[in-house]
Coordinates of C-alpha atoms and ligand atoms in Angstrom, one line a residue:
M1 CA -22.9 2.3 -12.3
T2 CA -19.2 3.1 -12.6
Q3 CA -17.4 2.9 -9.3
L4 CA -14.9 5.6 -8.6
S5 CA -12.2 5.7 -5.9
L6 CA -9.4 8.0 -4.9
I7 CA -5.7 7.1 -4.9
I8 CA -3.2 9.3 -2.9
A9 CA 0.3 8.0 -3.7
G10 CA 3.7 8.8 -5.1
S11 CA 4.7 8.6 -8.8
E12 CA 7.4 5.9 -9.5
A13 CA 8.8 6.9 -12.8
T14 CA 9.6 3.4 -14.2
G15 CA 5.9 2.6 -14.0
G16 CA 6.4 -0.5 -11.8
A17 CA 5.1 0.8 -8.4
G18 CA 3.3 3.8 -7.0
I19 CA 0.3 5.5 -8.6
Q20 CA 1.1 4.0 -12.0
A21 CA 0.6 0.5 -10.5
D22 CA -2.4 1.6 -8.6
L23 CA -4.2 3.1 -11.6
R24 CA -3.5 0.0 -13.7
T25 CA -4.9 -2.2 -10.9
Y26 CA -8.1 -0.1 -10.6
Q27 CA -8.5 -0.3 -14.4
Q28 CA -8.1 -4.1 -14.4
L29 CA -10.8 -4.4 -11.7
G30 CA -13.1 -2.0 -13.5
V31 CA -12.8 0.9 -11.1
Y32 CA -12.3 4.5 -12.2
G33 CA -9.2 5.8 -10.5
V34 CA -8.9 9.4 -9.4
G35 CA -5.3 10.4 -8.4
T36 CA -3.4 12.7 -6.1
I37 CA 0.4 12.6 -6.4
T38 CA 2.3 13.0 -3.1
C39 CA 5.9 12.7 -4.3
I40 CA 8.0 11.8 -7.3
V41 CA 10.5 8.9 -7.1
S42 CA 13.0 8.5 -10.0
F43 CA 15.4 5.6 -9.7
D44 CA 19.0 6.5 -10.4
P45 CA 20.6 4.2 -13.0
E46 CA 24.0 5.8 -12.2
N47 CA 23.8 5.0 -8.5
D48 CA 22.6 1.4 -8.1
W49 CA 19.0 2.4 -8.9
A50 CA 18.8 4.4 -5.6
H51 CA 15.6 6.4 -5.1
R52 CA 15.7 10.0 -6.0
F53 CA 12.8 11.4 -4.0
V54 CA 11.1 14.8 -4.4
P55 CA 8.1 15.6 -2.2
V56 CA 5.2 17.6 -3.8
D57 CA 4.5 20.9 -2.1
P58 CA 1.8 20.3 0.7
Q59 CA -0.4 23.0 -0.8
V60 CA -0.3 21.3 -4.2
I61 CA -1.3 18.0 -2.5
A62 CA -4.2 19.8 -0.7
D63 CA -5.3 21.3 -4.1
Q64 CA -5.3 17.9 -5.8
I65 CA -7.4 16.4 -3.1
E66 CA -9.8 19.3 -3.2
A67 CA -10.1 19.0 -7.0
A68 CA -10.8 15.3 -6.8
T69 CA -13.2 15.3 -3.9
R70 CA -15.2 18.3 -5.1
T71 CA -15.5 16.8 -8.6
H72 CA -16.6 13.3 -7.5
D73 CA -18.4 11.9 -4.5
L74 CA -15.7 9.5 -3.3
D75 CA -16.0 7.2 -0.2
V76 CA -13.1 4.8 -0.7
V77 CA -9.4 5.9 -0.8
K78 CA -6.1 4.1 -1.2
V79 CA -3.2 5.8 0.5
G80 CA 0.3 4.8 -0.7
M81 CA 3.7 6.5 -0.2
L82 CA 3.6 9.8 1.6
G83 CA 7.2 10.2 2.5
T84 CA 7.5 13.3 4.7
P85 CA 5.9 14.5 7.9
A86 CA 4.6 17.6 6.0
T87 CA 2.9 15.4 3.5
I88 CA 1.4 13.2 6.2
A89 CA 0.0 16.2 8.0
V90 CA -1.7 17.6 4.9
V91 CA -3.1 14.2 3.8
A92 CA -4.3 13.4 7.3
E93 CA -6.1 16.8 7.5
A94 CA -7.7 16.2 4.1
L95 CA -8.8 12.7 5.1
R96 CA -10.4 14.0 8.3
A97 CA -12.4 16.6 6.2
Q98 CA -15.0 14.1 5.0
P99 CA -16.3 10.7 6.0
W100 CA -14.8 7.7 4.2
R101 CA -16.4 4.2 4.0
H102 CA -12.9 2.8 3.6
V103 CA -9.4 4.2 3.9
V104 CA -6.9 1.5 2.7
L105 CA -3.4 2.4 3.9
D106 CA -0.2 0.9 2.5
P107 CA 2.2 2.1 5.2
V108 CA 5.2 2.7 3.0
L109 CA 7.7 3.7 5.7
I110 CA 11.1 4.4 4.2
C111 CA 12.3 5.0 0.7
K112 CA 16.0 4.5 0.0
G113 CA 17.6 7.9 -0.5
Q114 CA 15.9 9.4 2.5
E115 CA 17.9 10.4 5.6
A116 CA 17.4 8.0 8.5
G117 CA 16.3 10.9 10.8
A118 CA 13.7 11.9 8.3
A119 CA 12.5 8.3 8.1
L120 CA 12.0 8.2 11.9
D121 CA 9.9 11.4 11.9
T122 CA 7.9 9.9 9.0
D123 CA 7.3 6.7 10.9
L124 CA 6.0 8.5 13.9
A125 CA 3.8 10.9 12.0
L126 CA 2.3 8.0 10.0
R127 CA 1.6 6.0 13.1
E128 CA 0.0 8.9 15.0
Q129 CA -1.9 10.7 12.2
V130 CA -2.8 8.3 9.5
L131 CA -2.9 4.8 11.0
P132 CA -6.0 5.6 13.2
L133 CA -7.9 6.8 10.1
A134 CA -7.3 3.5 8.2
T135 CA -10.0 0.9 8.0
V136 CA -7.5 -1.5 6.3
V137 CA -3.7 -1.3 6.7
T138 CA -1.3 -3.6 4.6
P139 CA 2.2 -3.7 6.1
N140 CA 5.0 -5.8 4.6
M141 CA 7.4 -7.7 6.9
F142 CA 9.6 -4.6 7.5
E143 CA 6.7 -2.3 8.1
A144 CA 5.1 -4.9 10.4
R145 CA 8.2 -5.3 12.5
T146 CA 8.5 -1.5 12.8
L147 CA 4.8 -0.9 13.6
S148 CA 4.5 -3.9 16.0
G149 CA 7.8 -3.4 17.7
M150 CA 8.6 -7.1 17.1
D151 CA 12.3 -7.9 16.4
R152 CA 11.6 -11.0 14.3
I153 CA 8.7 -12.2 12.2
E154 CA 9.5 -15.7 11.0
S155 CA 6.3 -17.7 11.0
V156 CA 2.6 -17.5 10.3
E157 CA 2.0 -17.2 14.1
D158 CA 4.4 -14.2 14.1
L159 CA 2.4 -12.6 11.3
A160 CA -0.7 -13.0 13.4
E161 CA 0.9 -11.6 16.5
A162 CA 2.1 -8.6 14.5
A163 CA -1.4 -8.1 13.1
R164 CA -2.9 -8.1 16.6
R165 CA -0.3 -5.6 17.9
I166 CA -0.8 -3.2 14.9
H167 CA -4.6 -3.5 15.3
A168 CA -4.2 -2.0 18.7
L169 CA -2.8 1.2 17.1
G170 CA -6.3 1.9 15.6
P171 CA -7.0 0.4 12.2
Q172 CA -10.1 -1.8 11.8
Y173 CA -8.4 -4.5 9.7
V174 CA -4.7 -5.4 9.5
L175 CA -3.3 -7.4 6.6
V176 CA 0.3 -8.4 7.2
K177 CA 2.1 -9.7 4.1
G178 CA 4.7 -12.4 4.4
G179 CA 5.9 -12.1 0.8
V180 CA 9.2 -13.8 -0.3
E181 CA 10.8 -12.8 3.0
L182 CA 8.7 -15.2 5.2
P183 CA 10.5 -18.6 5.3
G184 CA 8.6 -21.4 3.4
D185 CA 7.2 -22.3 0.0
D186 CA 4.1 -20.1 0.3
A187 CA 3.4 -16.4 0.1
V188 CA 1.2 -16.0 3.2
D189 CA -0.9 -13.0 4.2
V190 CA -2.7 -12.8 7.5
L191 CA -5.8 -10.7 8.0
F192 CA -7.0 -9.7 11.6
D193 CA -10.3 -8.0 12.1
G194 CA -10.0 -7.5 15.8
E195 CA -11.5 -10.9 16.5
E196 CA -10.5 -13.5 13.9
I197 CA -7.4 -14.3 12.0
T198 CA -7.8 -15.3 8.4
V199 CA -4.9 -16.8 6.4
F200 CA -4.4 -16.3 2.7
S201 CA -1.8 -18.5 1.1
E202 CA -0.5 -19.1 -2.5
P203 CA 2.7 -20.9 -3.6
K204 CA 5.5 -18.4 -3.9
V205 CA 6.3 -17.4 -7.5
G206 CA 10.1 -17.7 -7.3
Q207 CA 12.2 -16.1 -4.5
E208 CA 12.7 -12.7 -5.9
R209 CA 10.9 -9.5 -4.9
V210 CA 8.8 -8.0 -7.7
S211 CA 8.2 -4.2 -7.8
G212 CA 4.7 -3.0 -7.4
A213 CA 3.2 -6.1 -5.6
G214 CA 2.4 -4.2 -2.4
C215 CA 1.0 -1.2 -4.2
S216 CA -1.2 -3.4 -6.4
L217 CA -2.4 -5.4 -3.4
A218 CA -3.6 -2.4 -1.5
A219 CA -5.0 -0.8 -4.6
A220 CA -6.9 -4.0 -5.5
V221 CA -8.4 -4.1 -1.9
A222 CA -9.6 -0.5 -2.3
A223 CA -11.0 -1.2 -5.8
E224 CA -13.0 -4.2 -4.6
L225 CA -14.2 -2.3 -1.5
A226 CA -15.4 0.5 -3.8
K227 CA -17.4 -2.1 -5.7
G228 CA -19.0 -3.2 -2.5
A229 CA -17.0 -6.3 -1.5
T230 CA -16.4 -7.3 2.2
V231 CA -12.9 -6.8 3.4
P232 CA -12.1 -10.6 3.4
D233 CA -13.5 -11.0 -0.2
A234 CA -11.6 -7.9 -1.3
V235 CA -8.3 -9.4 0.1
A236 CA -9.0 -12.7 -1.7
T237 CA -9.4 -11.0 -5.0
A238 CA -6.4 -8.7 -4.4
K239 CA -4.3 -11.8 -3.6
A240 CA -5.4 -13.4 -6.9
L241 CA -4.7 -10.3 -8.9
V242 CA -1.2 -9.9 -7.4
T243 CA -0.3 -13.6 -7.9
A244 CA -1.4 -13.4 -11.5
S245 CA 0.5 -10.1 -11.9
I246 CA 3.7 -11.6 -10.5
H247 CA 3.4 -14.6 -12.9
G248 CA 2.9 -12.1 -15.7
R249 CA 5.8 -9.8 -14.6
V250 CA 7.6 -7.5 -16.9
S251 CA 11.4 -7.9 -16.8
A252 CA 13.5 -4.8 -16.6
N253 CA 17.1 -3.4 -16.4
T254 CA 16.5 -2.8 -12.7
P255 CA 17.6 -5.6 -10.3
F256 CA 13.9 -6.5 -10.0
A257 CA 11.0 -7.1 -12.4
S258 CA 7.6 -5.3 -12.2
V259 CA 4.2 -6.8 -11.8
W260 CA 1.8 -6.7 -14.7
Q261 CA -1.8 -6.3 -13.7
G262 CA -3.0 -7.1 -17.3
A263 CA -2.2 -10.7 -16.6
Y264 CA -5.1 -11.0 -14.2
S265 CA -8.6 -12.0 -15.3
A266 CA -11.5 -12.5 -12.8
Ligands
LIG1 O1 6.7 -0.1 -3.4 C1 6.7 1.0 -2.6 C2 6.6 2.3 -3.3 C3 5.5 3.0 -3.3 N1 5.3 4.2 -3.9 C4 6.3 4.7 -4.6 C5 7.5 4.1 -4.7 C6 7.7 2.8 -4.1 C7 9.0 2.1 -4.2 O2 9.8 2.4 -5.0 O3 8.5 4.6 -5.4 C8 6.1 6.1 -5.3

């Protein structure tokens, strides 16, 4: 039986991140992706590749989710970039309208090009309205510092402490991603389920950020959960997919390369 799963995320026009990366990830893992677009991000080549950000009208977001959820019986959703308090409100309302077996939240907090004030509102709205609905949340180092209130995250123990603090905000599982920013030779992710810490580690692939890694990780977790995996097994597969996708990255004229999910095979 074909597994289907919803993606609620932004479009990133270069194809590296956002819903483009999510849909490729689903396809690579054999899951039929159903998509709702929350915003449109177009990097500006004339302005240091800054993010030009356009939110989709909240009613249009509600309409997309209605079309998707009335067409298909969906019980796993990946939520990516939302971007504004109005978007967060309409997505939170739509999520509360039906039961979900899993809500995987990539808590994308700020996008370059947004005003700082708007970013603070977005942070608060995400924390209050969407985080408690998440079964799995996947913060990077910046998002983990913001959500946990910790000034510094510099070790695996710090990742674990951040995961514990973010767990207290409501999600069932917290996966904090060390990425290239965590000192050391390894890309370390820490999963906390409310009781146990599980560490996932792979040698870093270079020291540069690669676009789409975070989006693909959360999408892969959602895809595996849609197929019936446990959360730790879903995270292990997602980590393998992202590691292979970074090795197989596509170089670009932007200051960063983009992950290529086609490089992964199970
Ligand atoms: O990687 C975070 C991200 C998520 N979603 C969209 C984005 C970005 C970063 O550029 O544009 C739509």
